[in-house]
Amino acid sequence: MSARVEGAIGALYPFLDTRPTDVEAVLAEVARSTAAKAAEIVALRGSLVAQHGRQLVDCARRCAAAFQAGGTLYAFGNGGSSTDAQDVAQLFLHPPAAARPLPAISLTHDVALITALSNDVGFEVVFARQVAAFGRAGDIAVGLSTSGGSPNVLRGFEEAARRGMLTVGIAGYDGGRMAGSEFVDHLFVVPSTSVHRVQEAQTTVYHVLWELTQQALTGDL
Protein backbone atom coordinates (compact mmCIF):
# COMPACT_ATOMS: atom_id res chain seq x y z
CA MET A 1 0.00 0.00 0.00
CA SER A 2 1.39 3.44 -0.94
CA ALA A 3 0.76 6.80 0.69
CA ARG A 4 0.96 10.27 -0.83
CA VAL A 5 2.52 13.05 1.24
CA GLU A 6 2.01 16.56 -0.10
CA GLY A 7 2.56 20.17 0.87
CA ALA A 8 5.25 21.41 3.24
CA ILE A 9 5.57 18.03 4.97
CA GLY A 10 6.11 16.29 1.65
CA ALA A 11 8.72 18.87 0.63
CA LEU A 12 10.63 18.55 3.89
CA TYR A 13 10.27 14.80 4.32
CA PRO A 14 9.97 13.17 0.89
CA PHE A 15 10.89 9.77 2.34
CA LEU A 16 7.44 9.64 4.01
CA ASP A 17 5.89 9.28 0.57
CA THR A 18 5.87 5.55 -0.10
CA ARG A 19 4.77 5.74 -3.74
CA PRO A 20 7.23 4.42 -6.32
CA THR A 21 9.93 7.04 -6.93
CA ASP A 22 12.39 7.71 -9.72
CA VAL A 23 15.49 7.65 -7.51
CA GLU A 24 17.82 8.88 -10.25
CA ALA A 25 15.58 11.89 -10.91
CA VAL A 26 15.44 12.70 -7.21
CA LEU A 27 19.23 12.51 -6.86
CA ALA A 28 19.68 14.66 -9.95
CA GLU A 29 17.37 17.32 -8.51
CA VAL A 30 19.20 17.23 -5.16
CA ALA A 31 22.52 17.71 -6.97
CA ARG A 32 21.11 20.59 -9.05
CA SER A 33 19.63 22.30 -5.99
CA THR A 34 22.83 21.91 -3.99
CA ALA A 35 24.96 23.36 -6.78
CA ALA A 36 22.56 26.29 -7.21
CA LYS A 37 22.62 27.12 -3.50
CA ALA A 38 26.42 26.88 -3.38
CA ALA A 39 26.73 29.21 -6.36
CA GLU A 40 24.30 31.65 -4.75
CA ILE A 41 26.20 31.91 -1.46
CA VAL A 42 29.58 32.20 -3.24
CA ALA A 43 28.25 35.10 -5.34
CA LEU A 44 26.67 36.73 -2.29
CA ARG A 45 29.87 36.49 -0.27
CA GLY A 46 31.84 37.90 -3.18
CA SER A 47 29.52 40.91 -3.41
CA LEU A 48 30.25 41.78 0.22
CA VAL A 49 33.86 42.65 -0.63
CA ALA A 50 32.85 45.66 -2.72
CA GLN A 51 29.98 46.56 -0.44
CA HIS A 52 31.72 46.37 2.94
CA GLY A 53 35.48 45.99 2.34
CA ARG A 54 36.50 49.51 3.32
CA GLN A 55 34.20 49.62 6.32
CA LEU A 56 35.43 46.23 7.56
CA VAL A 57 38.97 47.59 7.60
CA ASP A 58 37.89 50.73 9.48
CA CYS A 59 35.84 48.71 11.95
CA ALA A 60 38.69 46.24 12.53
CA ARG A 61 41.07 49.08 13.34
CA ARG A 62 38.61 50.48 15.86
CA CYS A 63 38.12 47.03 17.39
CA ALA A 64 41.88 46.56 17.65
CA ALA A 65 42.23 49.94 19.38
CA ALA A 66 39.47 48.96 21.81
CA PHE A 67 41.18 45.68 22.67
CA GLN A 68 44.55 47.38 23.07
CA ALA A 69 42.94 49.77 25.56
CA GLY A 70 41.60 46.83 27.60
CA GLY A 71 38.15 46.58 26.06
CA THR A 72 35.89 43.50 25.94
CA LEU A 73 33.62 42.37 23.11
CA TYR A 74 30.00 41.46 23.89
CA ALA A 75 27.99 39.59 21.24
CA PHE A 76 24.24 38.98 21.14
CA GLY A 77 21.35 37.86 18.92
CA ASN A 78 18.25 35.65 18.82
CA GLY A 79 17.67 32.14 17.52
CA GLY A 80 20.24 31.23 14.89
CA SER A 81 21.85 34.61 15.51
CA SER A 82 22.31 33.66 19.18
CA THR A 83 24.38 30.70 18.01
CA ASP A 84 26.35 33.03 15.76
CA ALA A 85 26.88 35.38 18.72
CA GLN A 86 28.39 32.50 20.67
CA ASP A 87 30.56 31.70 17.66
CA VAL A 88 31.76 35.32 17.52
CA ALA A 89 32.74 35.23 21.20
CA GLN A 90 34.46 31.86 20.83
CA LEU A 91 36.36 33.03 17.73
CA PHE A 92 37.81 36.08 19.46
CA LEU A 93 38.39 34.42 22.84
CA HIS A 94 39.69 31.04 21.70
CA PRO A 95 41.09 31.47 18.16
CA PRO A 96 43.45 29.16 16.25
CA ALA A 97 46.76 28.67 18.06
CA ALA A 98 48.72 31.27 16.08
CA ALA A 99 46.26 34.10 16.81
CA ARG A 100 45.96 36.33 19.86
CA PRO A 101 43.08 35.51 22.27
CA LEU A 102 40.90 38.54 22.95
CA PRO A 103 38.33 39.11 25.74
CA ALA A 104 34.86 38.31 24.38
CA ILE A 105 31.57 37.25 25.97
CA SER A 106 28.32 36.03 24.44
CA LEU A 107 25.25 37.50 26.14
CA THR A 108 23.13 34.55 24.95
CA HIS A 109 24.75 31.67 26.83
CA ASP A 110 23.29 32.21 30.33
CA VAL A 111 19.87 30.56 30.09
CA ALA A 112 18.98 31.27 33.73
CA LEU A 113 19.66 34.99 33.32
CA ILE A 114 17.85 35.30 29.99
CA THR A 115 14.76 33.47 31.23
CA ALA A 116 14.74 35.44 34.50
CA LEU A 117 14.86 38.78 32.68
CA SER A 118 12.29 37.62 30.12
CA ASN A 119 9.91 36.42 32.84
CA ASP A 120 10.37 39.23 35.35
CA VAL A 121 10.93 42.26 33.12
CA GLY A 122 10.53 41.51 29.41
CA PHE A 123 12.37 39.79 26.58
CA GLU A 124 13.17 43.12 24.96
CA VAL A 125 15.67 43.95 27.73
CA VAL A 126 17.64 40.69 27.94
CA PHE A 127 20.68 42.21 26.20
CA ALA A 128 20.36 45.83 27.33
CA ARG A 129 20.34 44.83 31.00
CA GLN A 130 23.51 42.78 30.55
CA VAL A 131 25.21 45.56 28.61
CA ALA A 132 24.27 47.96 31.41
CA ALA A 133 25.77 45.61 34.00
CA PHE A 134 28.98 44.65 32.20
CA GLY A 135 29.65 47.23 29.50
CA ARG A 136 32.14 50.06 29.87
CA ALA A 137 33.19 52.94 27.65
CA GLY A 138 35.59 51.57 25.05
CA ASP A 139 34.08 48.06 24.96
CA ILE A 140 32.58 46.56 21.79
CA ALA A 141 28.96 45.46 21.22
CA VAL A 142 28.30 43.13 18.27
CA GLY A 143 24.63 42.49 17.55
CA LEU A 144 23.35 40.06 14.94
CA SER A 145 19.85 39.97 13.44
CA THR A 146 18.73 38.37 10.20
CA SER A 147 15.95 40.93 9.78
CA GLY A 148 17.78 43.83 11.38
CA GLY A 149 14.67 44.54 13.41
CA SER A 150 15.01 42.51 16.63
CA PRO A 151 13.79 44.86 19.43
CA ASN A 152 16.09 43.39 22.09
CA VAL A 153 19.15 43.71 19.82
CA LEU A 154 18.26 47.34 19.09
CA ARG A 155 17.79 48.01 22.81
CA GLY A 156 21.19 46.43 23.41
CA PHE A 157 22.76 48.84 20.90
CA GLU A 158 21.03 51.80 22.50
CA GLU A 159 22.41 50.90 25.93
CA ALA A 160 25.87 50.23 24.49
CA ALA A 161 25.95 53.60 22.73
CA ARG A 162 24.84 55.31 25.92
CA ARG A 163 27.85 53.81 27.66
CA GLY A 164 30.32 54.87 24.99
CA MET A 165 30.86 51.43 23.47
CA LEU A 166 31.74 50.73 19.83
CA THR A 167 28.62 49.20 18.24
CA VAL A 168 28.76 46.76 15.31
CA GLY A 169 25.58 45.50 13.63
CA ILE A 170 25.33 42.52 11.28
CA ALA A 171 21.98 42.20 9.49
CA GLY A 172 20.24 40.83 6.40
CA TYR A 173 17.57 41.95 3.93
CA ASP A 174 17.92 45.78 3.70
CA GLY A 175 19.25 46.21 7.23
CA GLY A 176 15.81 46.71 8.77
CA ARG A 177 15.61 49.05 11.74
CA MET A 178 19.36 48.73 12.27
CA ALA A 179 19.88 50.70 9.05
CA GLY A 180 18.06 53.66 10.53
CA SER A 181 19.50 53.43 14.03
CA GLU A 182 21.70 56.21 15.33
CA PHE A 183 23.15 53.76 17.84
CA VAL A 184 24.99 51.51 15.34
CA ASP A 185 28.49 52.72 14.44
CA HIS A 186 29.24 50.08 11.81
CA LEU A 187 26.50 48.17 9.99
CA PHE A 188 27.19 45.22 7.69
CA VAL A 189 24.13 44.21 5.67
CA VAL A 190 23.88 40.97 3.71
CA PRO A 191 21.47 41.88 0.87
CA SER A 192 19.39 38.73 0.61
CA THR A 193 15.84 37.70 1.51
CA SER A 194 16.89 34.10 2.20
CA VAL A 195 17.46 33.50 5.91
CA HIS A 196 19.82 30.64 5.07
CA ARG A 197 21.99 32.70 2.72
CA VAL A 198 21.97 35.67 5.10
CA GLN A 199 23.23 33.66 8.05
CA GLU A 200 25.84 31.87 5.94
CA ALA A 201 27.19 35.19 4.66
CA GLN A 202 27.04 36.81 8.10
CA THR A 203 29.43 34.11 9.27
CA THR A 204 31.86 35.27 6.58
CA VAL A 205 31.49 38.90 7.67
CA TYR A 206 32.45 38.33 11.29
CA HIS A 207 35.25 35.91 10.42
CA VAL A 208 36.76 38.54 8.11
CA LEU A 209 36.31 41.17 10.83
CA TRP A 210 38.17 38.91 13.26
CA GLU A 211 41.02 38.30 10.78
CA LEU A 212 41.37 42.01 10.06
CA THR A 213 41.31 42.82 13.77
CA GLN A 214 44.15 40.37 14.32
CA GLN A 215 46.12 42.04 11.51
CA ALA A 216 45.46 45.48 12.98
CA LEU A 217 46.73 44.32 16.37
CA THR A 218 50.04 43.27 14.84
CA GLY A 219 50.36 46.46 12.78
CA ASP A 220 49.79 44.69 9.47
CA LEU A 221 46.61 46.58 8.57
CSV table of C-alpha atoms in Angstrom, one decimal:
chain,number,residue,atom,x,y,z
A,1,MET,CA,0.0,0.0,0.0
A,2,SER,CA,1.4,3.4,-0.9
A,3,ALA,CA,0.8,6.8,0.7
A,4,ARG,CA,1.0,10.3,-0.8
A,5,VAL,CA,2.5,13.1,1.2
A,6,GLU,CA,2.0,16.6,-0.1
A,7,GLY,CA,2.6,20.2,0.9
A,8,ALA,CA,5.3,21.4,3.2
A,9,ILE,CA,5.6,18.0,5.0
A,10,GLY,CA,6.1,16.3,1.6
A,11,ALA,CA,8.7,18.9,0.6
A,12,LEU,CA,10.6,18.6,3.9
A,13,TYR,CA,10.3,14.8,4.3
A,14,PRO,CA,10.0,13.2,0.9
A,15,PHE,CA,10.9,9.8,2.3
A,16,LEU,CA,7.4,9.6,4.0
A,17,ASP,CA,5.9,9.3,0.6
A,18,THR,CA,5.9,5.5,-0.1
A,19,ARG,CA,4.8,5.7,-3.7
A,20,PRO,CA,7.2,4.4,-6.3
A,21,THR,CA,9.9,7.0,-6.9
A,22,ASP,CA,12.4,7.7,-9.7
A,23,VAL,CA,15.5,7.7,-7.5
A,24,GLU,CA,17.8,8.9,-10.3
A,25,ALA,CA,15.6,11.9,-10.9
A,26,VAL,CA,15.4,12.7,-7.2
A,27,LEU,CA,19.2,12.5,-6.9
A,28,ALA,CA,19.7,14.7,-10.0
A,29,GLU,CA,17.4,17.3,-8.5
A,30,VAL,CA,19.2,17.2,-5.2
A,31,ALA,CA,22.5,17.7,-7.0
A,32,ARG,CA,21.1,20.6,-9.0
A,33,SER,CA,19.6,22.3,-6.0
A,34,THR,CA,22.8,21.9,-4.0
A,35,ALA,CA,25.0,23.4,-6.8
A,36,ALA,CA,22.6,26.3,-7.2
A,37,LYS,CA,22.6,27.1,-3.5
A,38,ALA,CA,26.4,26.9,-3.4
A,39,ALA,CA,26.7,29.2,-6.4
A,40,GLU,CA,24.3,31.6,-4.7
A,41,ILE,CA,26.2,31.9,-1.5
A,42,VAL,CA,29.6,32.2,-3.2
A,43,ALA,CA,28.2,35.1,-5.3
A,44,LEU,CA,26.7,36.7,-2.3
A,45,ARG,CA,29.9,36.5,-0.3
A,46,GLY,CA,31.8,37.9,-3.2
A,47,SER,CA,29.5,40.9,-3.4
A,48,LEU,CA,30.2,41.8,0.2
A,49,VAL,CA,33.9,42.7,-0.6
A,50,ALA,CA,32.8,45.7,-2.7
A,51,GLN,CA,30.0,46.6,-0.4
A,52,HIS,CA,31.7,46.4,2.9
A,53,GLY,CA,35.5,46.0,2.3
A,54,ARG,CA,36.5,49.5,3.3
A,55,GLN,CA,34.2,49.6,6.3
A,56,LEU,CA,35.4,46.2,7.6
A,57,VAL,CA,39.0,47.6,7.6
A,58,ASP,CA,37.9,50.7,9.5
A,59,CYS,CA,35.8,48.7,12.0
A,60,ALA,CA,38.7,46.2,12.5
A,61,ARG,CA,41.1,49.1,13.3
A,62,ARG,CA,38.6,50.5,15.9
A,63,CYS,CA,38.1,47.0,17.4
A,64,ALA,CA,41.9,46.6,17.7
A,65,ALA,CA,42.2,49.9,19.4
A,66,ALA,CA,39.5,49.0,21.8
A,67,PHE,CA,41.2,45.7,22.7
A,68,GLN,CA,44.6,47.4,23.1
A,69,ALA,CA,42.9,49.8,25.6
A,70,GLY,CA,41.6,46.8,27.6
A,71,GLY,CA,38.2,46.6,26.1
A,72,THR,CA,35.9,43.5,25.9
A,73,LEU,CA,33.6,42.4,23.1
A,74,TYR,CA,30.0,41.5,23.9
A,75,ALA,CA,28.0,39.6,21.2
A,76,PHE,CA,24.2,39.0,21.1
A,77,GLY,CA,21.4,37.9,18.9
A,78,ASN,CA,18.2,35.7,18.8
A,79,GLY,CA,17.7,32.1,17.5
A,80,GLY,CA,20.2,31.2,14.9
A,81,SER,CA,21.9,34.6,15.5
A,82,SER,CA,22.3,33.7,19.2
A,83,THR,CA,24.4,30.7,18.0
A,84,ASP,CA,26.4,33.0,15.8
A,85,ALA,CA,26.9,35.4,18.7
A,86,GLN,CA,28.4,32.5,20.7
A,87,ASP,CA,30.6,31.7,17.7
A,88,VAL,CA,31.8,35.3,17.5
A,89,ALA,CA,32.7,35.2,21.2
A,90,GLN,CA,34.5,31.9,20.8
A,91,LEU,CA,36.4,33.0,17.7
A,92,PHE,CA,37.8,36.1,19.5
A,93,LEU,CA,38.4,34.4,22.8
A,94,HIS,CA,39.7,31.0,21.7
A,95,PRO,CA,41.1,31.5,18.2
A,96,PRO,CA,43.5,29.2,16.3
A,97,ALA,CA,46.8,28.7,18.1
A,98,ALA,CA,48.7,31.3,16.1
A,99,ALA,CA,46.3,34.1,16.8
A,100,ARG,CA,46.0,36.3,19.9
A,101,PRO,CA,43.1,35.5,22.3
A,102,LEU,CA,40.9,38.5,22.9
A,103,PRO,CA,38.3,39.1,25.7
A,104,ALA,CA,34.9,38.3,24.4
A,105,ILE,CA,31.6,37.2,26.0
A,106,SER,CA,28.3,36.0,24.4
A,107,LEU,CA,25.3,37.5,26.1
A,108,THR,CA,23.1,34.6,24.9
A,109,HIS,CA,24.7,31.7,26.8
A,110,ASP,CA,23.3,32.2,30.3
A,111,VAL,CA,19.9,30.6,30.1
A,112,ALA,CA,19.0,31.3,33.7
A,113,LEU,CA,19.7,35.0,33.3
A,114,ILE,CA,17.9,35.3,30.0
A,115,THR,CA,14.8,33.5,31.2
A,116,ALA,CA,14.7,35.4,34.5
A,117,LEU,CA,14.9,38.8,32.7
A,118,SER,CA,12.3,37.6,30.1
A,119,ASN,CA,9.9,36.4,32.8
A,120,ASP,CA,10.4,39.2,35.4
A,121,VAL,CA,10.9,42.3,33.1
A,122,GLY,CA,10.5,41.5,29.4
A,123,PHE,CA,12.4,39.8,26.6
A,124,GLU,CA,13.2,43.1,25.0
A,125,VAL,CA,15.7,43.9,27.7
A,126,VAL,CA,17.6,40.7,27.9
A,127,PHE,CA,20.7,42.2,26.2
A,128,ALA,CA,20.4,45.8,27.3
A,129,ARG,CA,20.3,44.8,31.0
A,130,GLN,CA,23.5,42.8,30.5
A,131,VAL,CA,25.2,45.6,28.6
A,132,ALA,CA,24.3,48.0,31.4
A,133,ALA,CA,25.8,45.6,34.0
A,134,PHE,CA,29.0,44.7,32.2
A,135,GLY,CA,29.7,47.2,29.5
A,136,ARG,CA,32.1,50.1,29.9
A,137,ALA,CA,33.2,52.9,27.6
A,138,GLY,CA,35.6,51.6,25.1
A,139,ASP,CA,34.1,48.1,25.0
A,140,ILE,CA,32.6,46.6,21.8
A,141,ALA,CA,29.0,45.5,21.2
A,142,VAL,CA,28.3,43.1,18.3
A,143,GLY,CA,24.6,42.5,17.5
A,144,LEU,CA,23.3,40.1,14.9
A,145,SER,CA,19.8,40.0,13.4
A,146,THR,CA,18.7,38.4,10.2
A,147,SER,CA,15.9,40.9,9.8
A,148,GLY,CA,17.8,43.8,11.4
A,149,GLY,CA,14.7,44.5,13.4
A,150,SER,CA,15.0,42.5,16.6
A,151,PRO,CA,13.8,44.9,19.4
A,152,ASN,CA,16.1,43.4,22.1
A,153,VAL,CA,19.1,43.7,19.8
A,154,LEU,CA,18.3,47.3,19.1
A,155,ARG,CA,17.8,48.0,22.8
A,156,GLY,CA,21.2,46.4,23.4
A,157,PHE,CA,22.8,48.8,20.9
A,158,GLU,CA,21.0,51.8,22.5
A,159,GLU,CA,22.4,50.9,25.9
A,160,ALA,CA,25.9,50.2,24.5
A,161,ALA,CA,25.9,53.6,22.7
A,162,ARG,CA,24.8,55.3,25.9
A,163,ARG,CA,27.9,53.8,27.7
A,164,GLY,CA,30.3,54.9,25.0
A,165,MET,CA,30.9,51.4,23.5
A,166,LEU,CA,31.7,50.7,19.8
A,167,THR,CA,28.6,49.2,18.2
A,168,VAL,CA,28.8,46.8,15.3
A,169,GLY,CA,25.6,45.5,13.6
A,170,ILE,CA,25.3,42.5,11.3
A,171,ALA,CA,22.0,42.2,9.5
A,172,GLY,CA,20.2,40.8,6.4
A,173,TYR,CA,17.6,42.0,3.9
A,174,ASP,CA,17.9,45.8,3.7
A,175,GLY,CA,19.2,46.2,7.2
A,176,GLY,CA,15.8,46.7,8.8
A,177,ARG,CA,15.6,49.1,11.7
A,178,MET,CA,19.4,48.7,12.3
A,179,ALA,CA,19.9,50.7,9.1
A,180,GLY,CA,18.1,53.7,10.5
A,181,SER,CA,19.5,53.4,14.0
A,182,GLU,CA,21.7,56.2,15.3
A,183,PHE,CA,23.1,53.8,17.8
A,184,VAL,CA,25.0,51.5,15.3
A,185,ASP,CA,28.5,52.7,14.4
A,186,HIS,CA,29.2,50.1,11.8
A,187,LEU,CA,26.5,48.2,10.0
A,188,PHE,CA,27.2,45.2,7.7
A,189,VAL,CA,24.1,44.2,5.7
A,190,VAL,CA,23.9,41.0,3.7
A,191,PRO,CA,21.5,41.9,0.9
A,192,SER,CA,19.4,38.7,0.6
A,193,THR,CA,15.8,37.7,1.5
A,194,SER,CA,16.9,34.1,2.2
A,195,VAL,CA,17.5,33.5,5.9
A,196,HIS,CA,19.8,30.6,5.1
A,197,ARG,CA,22.0,32.7,2.7
A,198,VAL,CA,22.0,35.7,5.1
A,199,GLN,CA,23.2,33.7,8.1
A,200,GLU,CA,25.8,31.9,5.9
A,201,ALA,CA,27.2,35.2,4.7
A,202,GLN,CA,27.0,36.8,8.1
A,203,THR,CA,29.4,34.1,9.3
A,204,THR,CA,31.9,35.3,6.6
A,205,VAL,CA,31.5,38.9,7.7
A,206,TYR,CA,32.4,38.3,11.3
A,207,HIS,CA,35.2,35.9,10.4
A,208,VAL,CA,36.8,38.5,8.1
A,209,LEU,CA,36.3,41.2,10.8
A,210,TRP,CA,38.2,38.9,13.3
A,211,GLU,CA,41.0,38.3,10.8
A,212,LEU,CA,41.4,42.0,10.1
A,213,THR,CA,41.3,42.8,13.8
A,214,GLN,CA,44.2,40.4,14.3
A,215,GLN,CA,46.1,42.0,11.5
A,216,ALA,CA,45.5,45.5,13.0
A,217,LEU,CA,46.7,44.3,16.4
A,218,THR,CA,50.0,43.3,14.8
A,219,GLY,CA,50.4,46.5,12.8
A,220,ASP,CA,49.8,44.7,9.5
A,221,LEU,CA,46.6,46.6,8.6
